[in-house]
Structures are given as C-alpha cells and as structure tokens.
C-alpha cells in the first residue's frame, strides 16, 4: 500500500487559516518516506509553494490518499469513499448539526479519528489547540476590556492592545504585552478601576493558556475568600493586577454569584454539560446590573464557548473579526460591540485560528509522532486487525463505515 497522506484545505469560514501540519512537518514526513499531497488553499497561513519546497505535491484531488488530515468539520459533499479522516468532528456528544456528516462518513465506508479523543492511558489529551484558544481568548479579553473602558471614558493601559488575529504571531503579542506591563508598573491602574481583578475558571489547557498570557502582566494571586477584604485595604498598591483562580469546589460552595461583583473580567474555561452548575446565570447578571451605575464586571470571556451554557449570557457565537457583544440584562438583546448596559461577552468558538502560525506549529508537533506508523496502517483491514497505537485506537469513532464499540451509543443520534 502506498504511504500517502493528504492535507485538505479548510473551508469552515474565512478566518480558518490553520493547518494540521506545517511545511516543516511535511519535510520531516518525506524524510521518513511518506508522500504528502496538499490541497491548494489561498487562505492557509502557509503558502502552497512552501509545501512544494518541503517535498509535497499540491493537488486539488485527494481521492487517492488513504489518510486525509484536516482541522475542522468536512462538508458532506467533500468526503471521499474508503478514506481514513482525521479532524475535529464534534460528533461524540451527538451534536445534531454534525450527524449528517457522520452518517455520510458511514455510508462511504470511511474511518474517522477525532483528535479530541487521542489520549494516553491516563485519559490526557495529546493533540490539541486548547492552549492557543486560551492565548487568543486572553488577548481578545484584554483588548475588549480596553475598548469597553474607553467607551466609559476611562483611559486604561489596555487601550493599545489589539485583538489576537491582528498580531503577526505570539512573539508580536508578547512584545505588546511587555509594554503594557511596563506602563502598569510605572503609572499604575486608574483609581476608578482599582483594584483590577481578573477571575479564571477551569483547569484545562484553555484556562492554562489564558493564564499564561495574563501572567506576563504584573499581578498578585489572591484566594476567592479574600476578595472582599481586597476592597477594604486603603494601602493596596495600584501598580499590579489581581488574579483569582476558582476551583471546582469554589464554584460548588455557594456558587460564583457572590464573587462576580468583585471581578473586572471573568475568563471561563470549564467543561460544561446541561445539568452542571452555571458559572454566571442570567439572574446573577440581572442582579449585578440592576442598579443605575455600571458594576465592576465589564467583560466575560467564554473561552469554552458553550452556547447558553456555563455563561448563560452566551447567546450567540461570534467571529474573530467581530468577537464581542453586550448582553443587555433587561431586554435580553445581544448587541455587537462594547457599548451598552450589560457585560461584554466574548464568544468566539474557533479562537485558535486567530494565531494560525503558532497554533499549527504546536498542533503538528504533537501529531507528527503518530503519522509514520499511521501511514503504514492498512485501513482496509477489520477493526481488530488494525495496527494502531493505543492512543489512536481510543480516538477511532468509525471504521469502514461502522461505529467503533466505544462509540456505539452514537447510533441513537443517527436514527
């Protein structure tokens, strides 16, 4: 069997410029004797010629590739029969929007490996963009905070920051953050904002990535139980920010509502499903914004981006070009921008695409180690006879048109 891997072009939206492998990764594969075919893509952050120079063939037809790598969901009319696809399928919760795609994969006798499910024997994800979702989400949060404060007439250190997609790469963003950090150290936070507190939820890669960006600014860690006393200390220095990380037990013991009034921004990174407690409910926000004066809480960044989920005011998904809206707690309307009586909600569901170079490099670094062995796999063989690493076998949703035993329950969503 020829050792050929295809890389499809992304077509989810105009913001999706990532690739599962960079030209450098492709060059490494070709050194291992693996042929790579790359579908031409004018929006991809890496030009077609860079892949040609790395040894790939650029061709709009991937039908001869036994394995095809992508990033986001694939339209049903672009699926080829008898192909092993690798991408983020978003089918494992039975998501209705993606059931036609799953059904078509099965009709075409395809195999599907979902990156989200590639894990080690301790259940830890191995191939992910999560940290870059956090990076982009925190950059967008700080930029949106600066814009909201400017609308209020407050000159803040964050006014100069850009949205994540406006930076060339992470190094560019780090340079801008360093200048903001220097300004905070020298001139402090405006009195109207002091103390400026950013709250974080979640312990996964997205939350860690967001905190990694924030930690480049001067800050002090505080505990949730110390939030109230923070505001009664007249000697509190103004040249640092304050960071509070809420654990699962913090959210369970009395909920988040008592803490929201102390936060300037909330960055939410928890995994949420229906029935789980909310981090910020609509009644919580209505109570917070019930007075004539605006409360301290200006921005809520829902990095996990669960529609009507842990942040109940996340009522519509946004794009990198127009990432925030104000949720009016009285009318329930969501108006794009930063102006209005309600919190600014960040609800971009594909944040890593805002940092396509760094995100693709990191993702490909993690994926590359599996590919030489996968290229040797005979995908026409029965499931039990497939020569797969355990990490990949755990992520195999469909093989040759049939649901793998671990995902058999998805059948009820296909009826």
Short mmCIF file of C-alpha atoms in Angstrom, two decimals:
data_model
loop_
_atom_site.label_atom_id
_atom_site.label_comp_id
_atom_site.label_asym_id
_atom_site.label_seq_id
_atom_site.Cartn_x
_atom_site.Cartn_y
_atom_site.Cartn_z
CA UNK A 1 0.00 0.00 0.00
CA UNK A 2 1.43 3.43 -0.91
CA UNK A 3 2.35 5.59 2.04
CA UNK A 4 0.44 8.75 1.17
CA UNK A 5 -1.10 11.32 3.49
CA UNK A 6 -3.36 14.13 2.25
CA UNK A 7 -3.86 17.54 3.85
CA UNK A 8 -7.18 19.16 2.98
CA UNK A 9 -7.87 22.88 2.74
CA UNK A 10 -10.07 24.32 5.46
CA UNK A 11 -13.39 25.80 4.39
CA UNK A 12 -15.25 26.41 7.65
CA UNK A 13 -15.00 30.20 7.31
CA UNK A 14 -12.64 32.91 6.12
CA UNK A 15 -10.91 33.05 9.50
CA UNK A 16 -9.76 29.44 9.42
CA UNK A 17 -6.14 29.66 8.26
CA UNK A 18 -4.68 26.79 10.30
CA UNK A 19 -3.21 23.54 9.01
CA UNK A 20 -2.72 20.21 10.80
CA UNK A 21 0.90 20.16 9.59
CA UNK A 22 3.29 22.96 8.67
CA UNK A 23 5.75 22.72 5.75
CA UNK A 24 8.47 21.79 8.26
CA UNK A 25 6.38 18.83 9.45
CA UNK A 26 5.81 17.77 5.85
CA UNK A 27 9.56 17.86 5.19
CA UNK A 28 10.09 15.54 8.15
CA UNK A 29 7.46 13.11 6.85
CA UNK A 30 9.04 13.00 3.41
CA UNK A 31 12.36 12.16 5.06
CA UNK A 32 10.54 9.13 6.53
CA UNK A 33 9.45 8.08 3.05
CA UNK A 34 5.86 9.29 3.40
CA UNK A 35 4.40 11.06 0.37
CA UNK A 36 2.23 14.10 1.16
CA UNK A 37 -0.43 15.64 -1.07
CA UNK A 38 -1.61 19.12 -0.08
CA UNK A 39 -4.85 20.56 -1.36
CA UNK A 40 -4.27 24.16 -2.54
CA UNK A 41 -5.64 26.76 -0.15
CA UNK A 42 -5.34 30.51 -0.73
CA UNK A 43 -6.36 31.35 2.85
CA UNK A 44 -3.98 28.94 4.59
CA UNK A 45 -1.31 30.80 6.56
CA UNK A 46 1.40 28.68 4.90
CA UNK A 47 1.57 29.23 1.12
CA UNK A 48 1.31 26.33 -1.31
CA UNK A 49 4.85 26.95 -2.52
CA UNK A 50 6.19 26.36 0.99
CA UNK A 51 4.68 22.86 0.93
CA UNK A 52 6.10 22.22 -2.55
CA UNK A 53 9.53 23.23 -1.28
CA UNK A 54 9.09 20.78 1.60
CA UNK A 55 8.54 17.91 -0.83
CA UNK A 56 4.74 17.77 -1.02
CA UNK A 57 2.65 17.59 -4.17
CA UNK A 58 0.00 20.29 -4.34
CA UNK A 59 -3.14 18.85 -5.92
CA UNK A 60 -6.85 19.57 -5.65
CA UNK A 61 -7.71 15.86 -5.77
CA UNK A 62 -7.11 13.90 -2.54
CA UNK A 63 -9.15 10.84 -3.58
CA UNK A 64 -6.05 8.66 -3.90
CA UNK A 65 -4.93 9.41 -0.31
CA UNK A 66 -5.83 6.62 2.15
CA UNK A 67 -5.41 9.12 5.02
CA UNK A 68 -6.61 12.73 4.93
CA UNK A 69 -5.82 15.21 7.67
CA UNK A 70 -7.92 18.30 8.37
CA UNK A 71 -8.73 20.61 11.25
CA UNK A 72 -12.45 21.42 11.28
CA UNK A 73 -15.57 19.54 10.13
CA UNK A 74 -15.73 18.49 6.48
CA UNK A 75 -18.77 19.26 4.29
CA UNK A 76 -20.56 16.07 3.28
CA UNK A 77 -20.08 16.73 -0.44
CA UNK A 78 -16.30 16.84 0.01
CA UNK A 79 -15.95 13.39 1.58
CA UNK A 80 -14.32 10.61 -0.46
CA UNK A 81 -15.17 6.91 -0.02
CA UNK A 82 -12.93 4.44 1.81
CA UNK A 83 -10.81 7.18 3.35
CA UNK A 84 -9.45 7.46 6.90
CA UNK A 85 -10.16 11.02 8.04
CA UNK A 86 -8.52 12.82 10.95
CA UNK A 87 -10.15 16.05 12.16
CA UNK A 88 -12.16 17.64 14.97
CA UNK A 89 -15.53 16.13 14.14
CA UNK A 90 -17.63 17.38 17.07
CA UNK A 91 -19.85 14.31 16.93
CA UNK A 92 -19.07 12.50 20.19
CA UNK A 93 -21.87 14.27 22.13
CA UNK A 94 -24.32 13.51 19.33
CA UNK A 95 -24.26 17.12 18.13
CA UNK A 96 -27.26 17.39 15.76
CA UNK A 97 -25.51 19.73 13.30
CA UNK A 98 -22.83 17.13 12.58
CA UNK A 99 -24.94 13.97 12.43
CA UNK A 100 -25.41 14.26 8.62
CA UNK A 101 -21.63 14.33 8.25
CA UNK A 102 -21.23 11.27 10.50
CA UNK A 103 -23.96 9.44 8.60
CA UNK A 104 -22.27 10.21 5.28
CA UNK A 105 -18.89 9.01 6.56
CA UNK A 106 -20.54 5.71 7.42
CA UNK A 107 -22.32 5.47 4.06
CA UNK A 108 -19.00 5.94 2.28
CA UNK A 109 -17.31 3.23 4.40
CA UNK A 110 -14.86 5.75 5.79
CA UNK A 111 -12.91 5.75 9.04
CA UNK A 112 -12.89 8.70 11.42
CA UNK A 113 -10.29 9.55 14.04
CA UNK A 114 -11.18 12.55 16.21
CA UNK A 115 -8.15 14.48 17.50
CA UNK A 116 -10.09 15.40 20.62
CA UNK A 117 -10.10 11.75 21.68
CA UNK A 118 -6.39 10.97 21.10
CA UNK A 119 -5.26 10.35 24.66
CA UNK A 120 -2.81 8.43 26.80
CA UNK A 121 -3.72 5.65 29.22
CA UNK A 122 -4.50 8.24 31.90
CA UNK A 123 -7.03 9.97 29.70
CA UNK A 124 -4.89 13.04 28.99
CA UNK A 125 -5.39 14.62 25.58
CA UNK A 126 -2.28 14.54 23.41
CA UNK A 127 -3.14 16.50 20.26
CA UNK A 128 -4.91 19.79 20.87
CA UNK A 129 -5.22 23.51 20.19
CA UNK A 130 -6.52 24.28 23.69
CA UNK A 131 -3.61 26.37 24.92
CA UNK A 132 -3.85 28.55 21.82
CA UNK A 133 -7.57 29.02 22.44
CA UNK A 134 -6.55 30.37 25.82
CA UNK A 135 -3.81 32.55 24.34
CA UNK A 136 -6.16 34.11 21.78
CA UNK A 137 -9.03 34.36 24.24
CA UNK A 138 -6.98 36.27 26.80
CA UNK A 139 -5.55 38.63 24.19
CA UNK A 140 -9.09 39.34 22.96
CA UNK A 141 -10.29 39.78 26.55
CA UNK A 142 -7.67 42.41 27.36
CA UNK A 143 -8.25 44.25 24.08
CA UNK A 144 -12.03 44.20 24.61
CA UNK A 145 -11.61 45.41 28.18
CA UNK A 146 -9.56 48.34 26.90
CA UNK A 147 -12.26 49.19 24.37
CA UNK A 148 -15.05 48.93 26.92
CA UNK A 149 -13.21 51.20 29.33
CA UNK A 150 -12.54 53.72 26.55
CA UNK A 151 -16.31 53.76 25.85
CA UNK A 152 -16.80 54.58 29.53
CA UNK A 153 -14.27 57.41 29.22
CA UNK A 154 -11.55 55.62 31.22
CA UNK A 155 -8.01 55.66 29.83
CA UNK A 156 -6.55 52.26 30.68
CA UNK A 157 -3.24 50.51 29.96
CA UNK A 158 -5.15 48.06 27.75
CA UNK A 159 -6.32 50.64 25.21
CA UNK A 160 -3.32 49.98 22.95
CA UNK A 161 -3.81 46.20 22.78
CA UNK A 162 -5.09 44.55 19.61
CA UNK A 163 -7.29 41.54 19.00
CA UNK A 164 -5.35 38.30 18.68
CA UNK A 165 -5.74 37.98 14.90
CA UNK A 166 -4.17 41.43 14.42
CA UNK A 167 -0.81 40.22 15.75
CA UNK A 168 1.70 38.64 13.39
CA UNK A 169 2.33 35.84 15.86
CA UNK A 170 2.65 35.21 19.59
CA UNK A 171 6.06 36.85 19.76
CA UNK A 172 4.50 40.05 18.43
CA UNK A 173 1.75 39.83 21.05
CA UNK A 174 4.28 39.21 23.83
CA UNK A 175 6.12 42.40 22.87
CA UNK A 176 2.92 44.44 23.13
CA UNK A 177 2.08 42.87 26.49
CA UNK A 178 5.54 43.74 27.79
CA UNK A 179 4.92 47.40 27.01
CA UNK A 180 1.56 47.29 28.79
CA UNK A 181 3.22 45.63 31.79
CA UNK A 182 5.80 48.42 31.94
CA UNK A 183 3.07 51.05 31.87
CA UNK A 184 1.22 49.36 34.73
CA UNK A 185 4.39 49.19 36.80
CA UNK A 186 5.27 52.84 36.17
CA UNK A 187 1.87 54.54 36.24
CA UNK A 188 -0.46 52.07 37.88
CA UNK A 189 -4.14 51.39 37.30
CA UNK A 190 -6.61 54.30 37.17
CA UNK A 191 -8.28 54.92 40.51
CA UNK A 192 -11.68 54.11 39.02
CA UNK A 193 -10.52 50.55 38.29
CA UNK A 194 -8.51 49.84 41.42
CA UNK A 195 -8.23 47.05 42.42
CA UNK A 196 -8.47 45.41 38.99
CA UNK A 197 -9.30 41.73 39.45
CA UNK A 198 -9.37 39.06 36.72
CA UNK A 199 -11.06 35.76 37.58
CA UNK A 200 -10.36 32.41 35.90
CA UNK A 201 -12.28 29.16 35.90
CA UNK A 202 -11.15 25.79 34.58
CA UNK A 203 -8.03 23.68 34.91
CA UNK A 204 -7.58 22.50 31.32
CA UNK A 205 -5.36 23.68 28.52
CA UNK A 206 -7.57 26.61 27.52
CA UNK A 207 -7.59 28.09 31.01
CA UNK A 208 -3.88 27.46 31.41
CA UNK A 209 -3.20 29.21 28.12
CA UNK A 210 -5.26 32.24 29.14
CA UNK A 211 -3.46 32.46 32.46
CA UNK A 212 -0.10 32.15 30.71
CA UNK A 213 -0.89 35.31 28.75
CA UNK A 214 -2.21 37.17 31.80
CA UNK A 215 0.82 36.18 33.88
CA UNK A 216 3.03 38.36 31.67
CA UNK A 217 1.46 41.36 33.41
CA UNK A 218 2.39 42.36 36.98
CA UNK A 219 -0.05 40.60 39.29
CA UNK A 220 -0.66 39.05 42.68
CA UNK A 221 -2.58 35.84 43.33
CA UNK A 222 -5.47 36.04 45.76
CA UNK A 223 -7.91 33.46 47.07
CA UNK A 224 -11.65 33.71 46.42
CA UNK A 225 -12.34 34.08 50.15
CA UNK A 226 -10.04 37.12 50.28
CA UNK A 227 -11.81 39.08 47.55
CA UNK A 228 -13.96 41.16 49.91
CA UNK A 229 -11.03 42.22 52.09
CA UNK A 230 -9.13 43.30 49.00
CA UNK A 231 -11.51 46.23 48.59
CA UNK A 232 -11.22 47.41 52.19
CA UNK A 233 -7.44 47.85 52.11
CA UNK A 234 -6.57 51.54 51.50
CA UNK A 235 -2.86 50.74 51.11
CA UNK A 236 -3.29 48.31 48.25
CA UNK A 237 -0.68 49.07 45.54
CA UNK A 238 -2.04 50.29 42.20
CA UNK A 239 0.85 49.07 40.05
CA UNK A 240 -0.22 45.42 39.98
CA UNK A 241 -3.31 43.48 38.95
CA UNK A 242 -5.03 40.80 40.99
CA UNK A 243 -5.73 37.27 39.82
CA UNK A 244 -8.14 34.78 41.32
CA UNK A 245 -8.47 31.19 40.09
CA UNK A 246 -11.73 29.50 41.06
CA UNK A 247 -11.62 25.76 41.64
CA UNK A 248 -14.49 23.32 41.19
CA UNK A 249 -15.11 23.36 44.95
CA UNK A 250 -15.19 27.18 44.93
CA UNK A 251 -17.92 27.05 42.30
CA UNK A 252 -19.84 24.36 44.21
CA UNK A 253 -19.71 26.02 47.64
CA UNK A 254 -22.24 28.80 47.27
CA UNK A 255 -21.62 29.29 43.57
CA UNK A 256 -19.91 32.12 41.74
CA UNK A 257 -22.62 34.76 42.23
CA UNK A 258 -21.11 36.32 45.40
CA UNK A 259 -17.76 36.76 43.64
CA UNK A 260 -18.91 38.30 40.36
CA UNK A 261 -19.31 41.80 41.82
CA UNK A 262 -15.60 41.89 42.71
CA UNK A 263 -14.30 40.97 39.25
CA UNK A 264 -13.33 43.32 36.44
CA UNK A 265 -13.25 40.45 33.95
CA UNK A 266 -14.09 36.75 34.09
CA UNK A 267 -12.33 34.23 31.87
CA UNK A 268 -14.29 30.98 31.71
CA UNK A 269 -12.54 27.78 30.67
CA UNK A 270 -14.56 24.97 32.23
CA UNK A 271 -16.04 21.94 30.50
CA UNK A 272 -19.83 22.20 30.79
CA UNK A 273 -22.81 19.99 30.03
CA UNK A 274 -26.54 20.53 30.65
CA UNK A 275 -27.32 19.95 34.31
CA UNK A 276 -23.96 21.25 35.53
CA UNK A 277 -23.96 24.42 37.67
CA UNK A 278 -23.54 27.65 35.76
CA UNK A 279 -20.62 29.99 36.35
CA UNK A 280 -22.77 33.05 35.62
CA UNK A 281 -26.53 32.68 35.23
CA UNK A 282 -28.89 35.25 33.76
CA UNK A 283 -30.40 36.01 37.21
CA UNK A 284 -26.85 36.54 38.54
CA UNK A 285 -26.12 39.10 35.85
CA UNK A 286 -29.53 40.76 36.13
CA UNK A 287 -28.93 41.29 39.85
CA UNK A 288 -25.45 42.63 39.18
CA UNK A 289 -26.65 45.15 36.59
CA UNK A 290 -29.89 46.14 38.34
CA UNK A 291 -28.58 49.49 39.60
CA UNK A 292 -28.10 52.73 37.68
CA UNK A 293 -24.30 52.58 37.88
CA UNK A 294 -22.29 50.03 35.95
CA UNK A 295 -20.81 47.30 38.17
CA UNK A 296 -17.14 46.37 38.20
CA UNK A 297 -17.63 43.38 35.90
CA UNK A 298 -17.05 44.60 32.37
CA UNK A 299 -16.06 41.54 30.32
CA UNK A 300 -16.91 37.84 30.40
CA UNK A 301 -14.78 35.73 28.08
CA UNK A 302 -16.35 32.34 27.47
CA UNK A 303 -13.30 30.56 26.08
CA UNK A 304 -15.05 27.18 26.34
CA UNK A 305 -17.84 28.80 24.31
CA UNK A 306 -20.87 26.70 25.25
CA UNK A 307 -23.96 28.39 23.84
CA UNK A 308 -26.45 29.04 26.69
CA UNK A 309 -24.05 27.07 28.90
CA UNK A 310 -21.94 27.89 31.93
CA UNK A 311 -22.10 31.54 30.86
CA UNK A 312 -25.83 31.77 30.25
CA UNK A 313 -25.47 35.15 28.54
CA UNK A 314 -23.51 33.47 25.76
CA UNK A 315 -26.49 33.61 23.43
CA UNK A 316 -24.74 33.69 20.05
CA UNK A 317 -21.41 32.70 18.59
CA UNK A 318 -19.11 35.43 17.29
CA UNK A 319 -16.21 35.59 14.85
CA UNK A 320 -12.63 36.85 15.26
CA UNK A 321 -13.47 39.94 13.23
CA UNK A 322 -16.40 40.90 15.49
CA UNK A 323 -15.72 38.92 18.66
CA UNK A 324 -17.85 40.58 21.36
CA UNK A 325 -21.32 41.82 22.09
CA UNK A 326 -23.01 43.43 25.07
CA UNK A 327 -25.73 41.31 26.62
CA UNK A 328 -28.48 43.64 27.83
CA UNK A 329 -29.61 42.04 31.08
CA UNK A 330 -33.04 43.70 30.93
CA UNK A 331 -34.07 43.17 27.31
CA UNK A 332 -32.05 40.01 26.69
CA UNK A 333 -30.72 41.51 23.47
CA UNK A 334 -27.15 41.00 22.33
CA UNK A 335 -25.69 44.00 20.51
CA UNK A 336 -22.30 43.71 18.84
CA UNK A 337 -19.57 45.95 20.22
CA UNK A 338 -18.70 47.16 23.71
CA UNK A 339 -21.41 49.79 24.33
CA UNK A 340 -24.45 49.16 26.49
CA UNK A 341 -25.82 48.29 29.91
CA UNK A 342 -24.59 44.75 30.42
CA UNK A 343 -21.44 42.67 30.31
CA UNK A 344 -19.30 42.41 27.20
CA UNK A 345 -19.41 38.75 26.11
CA UNK A 346 -16.57 37.14 24.15
CA UNK A 347 -17.97 34.07 22.37
CA UNK A 348 -15.61 33.06 19.55
CA UNK A 349 -15.85 29.29 19.01
CA UNK A 350 -12.64 28.88 16.99
CA UNK A 351 -10.19 31.02 18.94
CA UNK A 352 -7.00 29.15 17.93
CA UNK A 353 -7.47 30.22 14.30
CA UNK A 354 -6.59 33.76 15.43
CA UNK A 355 -2.99 32.60 15.95
CA UNK A 356 -2.63 30.30 12.93
CA UNK A 357 1.17 30.08 12.72
CA UNK A 358 1.84 29.23 16.36
CA UNK A 359 -1.26 27.05 16.73
CA UNK A 360 -0.42 24.97 13.64
CA UNK A 361 3.19 24.55 14.71
CA UNK A 362 2.24 23.35 18.19
CA UNK A 363 -0.51 21.06 16.90
CA UNK A 364 1.68 19.49 14.21
CA UNK A 365 4.48 18.91 16.71
CA UNK A 366 2.09 16.77 18.76
CA UNK A 367 0.54 14.94 15.78
CA UNK A 368 3.71 14.23 13.84
CA UNK A 369 4.98 11.41 16.01
CA UNK A 370 1.96 9.25 15.16
CA UNK A 371 2.00 9.72 11.40
CA UNK A 372 4.82 7.47 10.10
CA UNK A 373 3.19 4.45 11.79
CA UNK A 374 -0.30 5.52 10.69
CA UNK A 375 0.85 5.81 7.09
CA UNK A 376 1.85 2.12 7.19
CA UNK A 377 -1.54 1.04 8.54
CA UNK A 378 -3.74 -0.95 6.17
CA UNK A 379 -7.07 0.78 6.75
CA UNK A 380 -8.93 -1.83 4.68
CA UNK A 381 -8.44 -4.43 7.41
CA UNK A 382 -11.09 -5.20 10.06
CA UNK A 383 -11.05 -3.20 13.26
CA UNK A 384 -9.50 -5.94 15.38
CA UNK A 385 -6.69 -6.40 12.86
CA UNK A 386 -5.76 -2.71 12.55
CA UNK A 387 -2.18 -1.98 13.54
CA UNK A 388 -2.88 1.17 15.55
CA UNK A 389 -1.22 2.78 18.52
CA UNK A 390 -3.45 2.66 21.59
CA UNK A 391 -3.63 6.45 21.64
CA UNK A 392 -5.15 6.47 18.15
CA UNK A 393 -7.41 3.46 18.71
CA UNK A 394 -9.11 5.33 21.55
CA UNK A 395 -9.98 8.10 19.10
CA UNK A 396 -11.35 5.88 16.31
CA UNK A 397 -15.05 6.79 16.10
CA UNK A 398 -15.91 4.98 12.87
CA UNK A 399 -14.08 2.28 10.94
CA UNK A 400 -15.07 1.17 7.44
CA UNK A 401 -18.50 2.68 7.93
CA UNK A 402 -19.28 1.20 11.35
CA UNK A 403 -19.21 2.82 14.74
CA UNK A 404 -16.39 1.55 16.94
CA UNK A 405 -17.65 -0.26 20.06
CA UNK A 406 -16.60 2.60 22.35
CA UNK A 407 -18.85 4.97 20.38
CA UNK A 408 -21.74 2.62 19.63
CA UNK A 409 -24.12 4.85 21.61
CA UNK A 410 -23.93 7.44 18.84
CA UNK A 411 -26.27 5.20 16.83
CA UNK A 412 -29.26 6.61 18.69
CA UNK A 413 -28.46 10.08 17.35
CA UNK A 414 -28.43 8.82 13.77
CA UNK A 415 -31.99 7.50 13.68
#
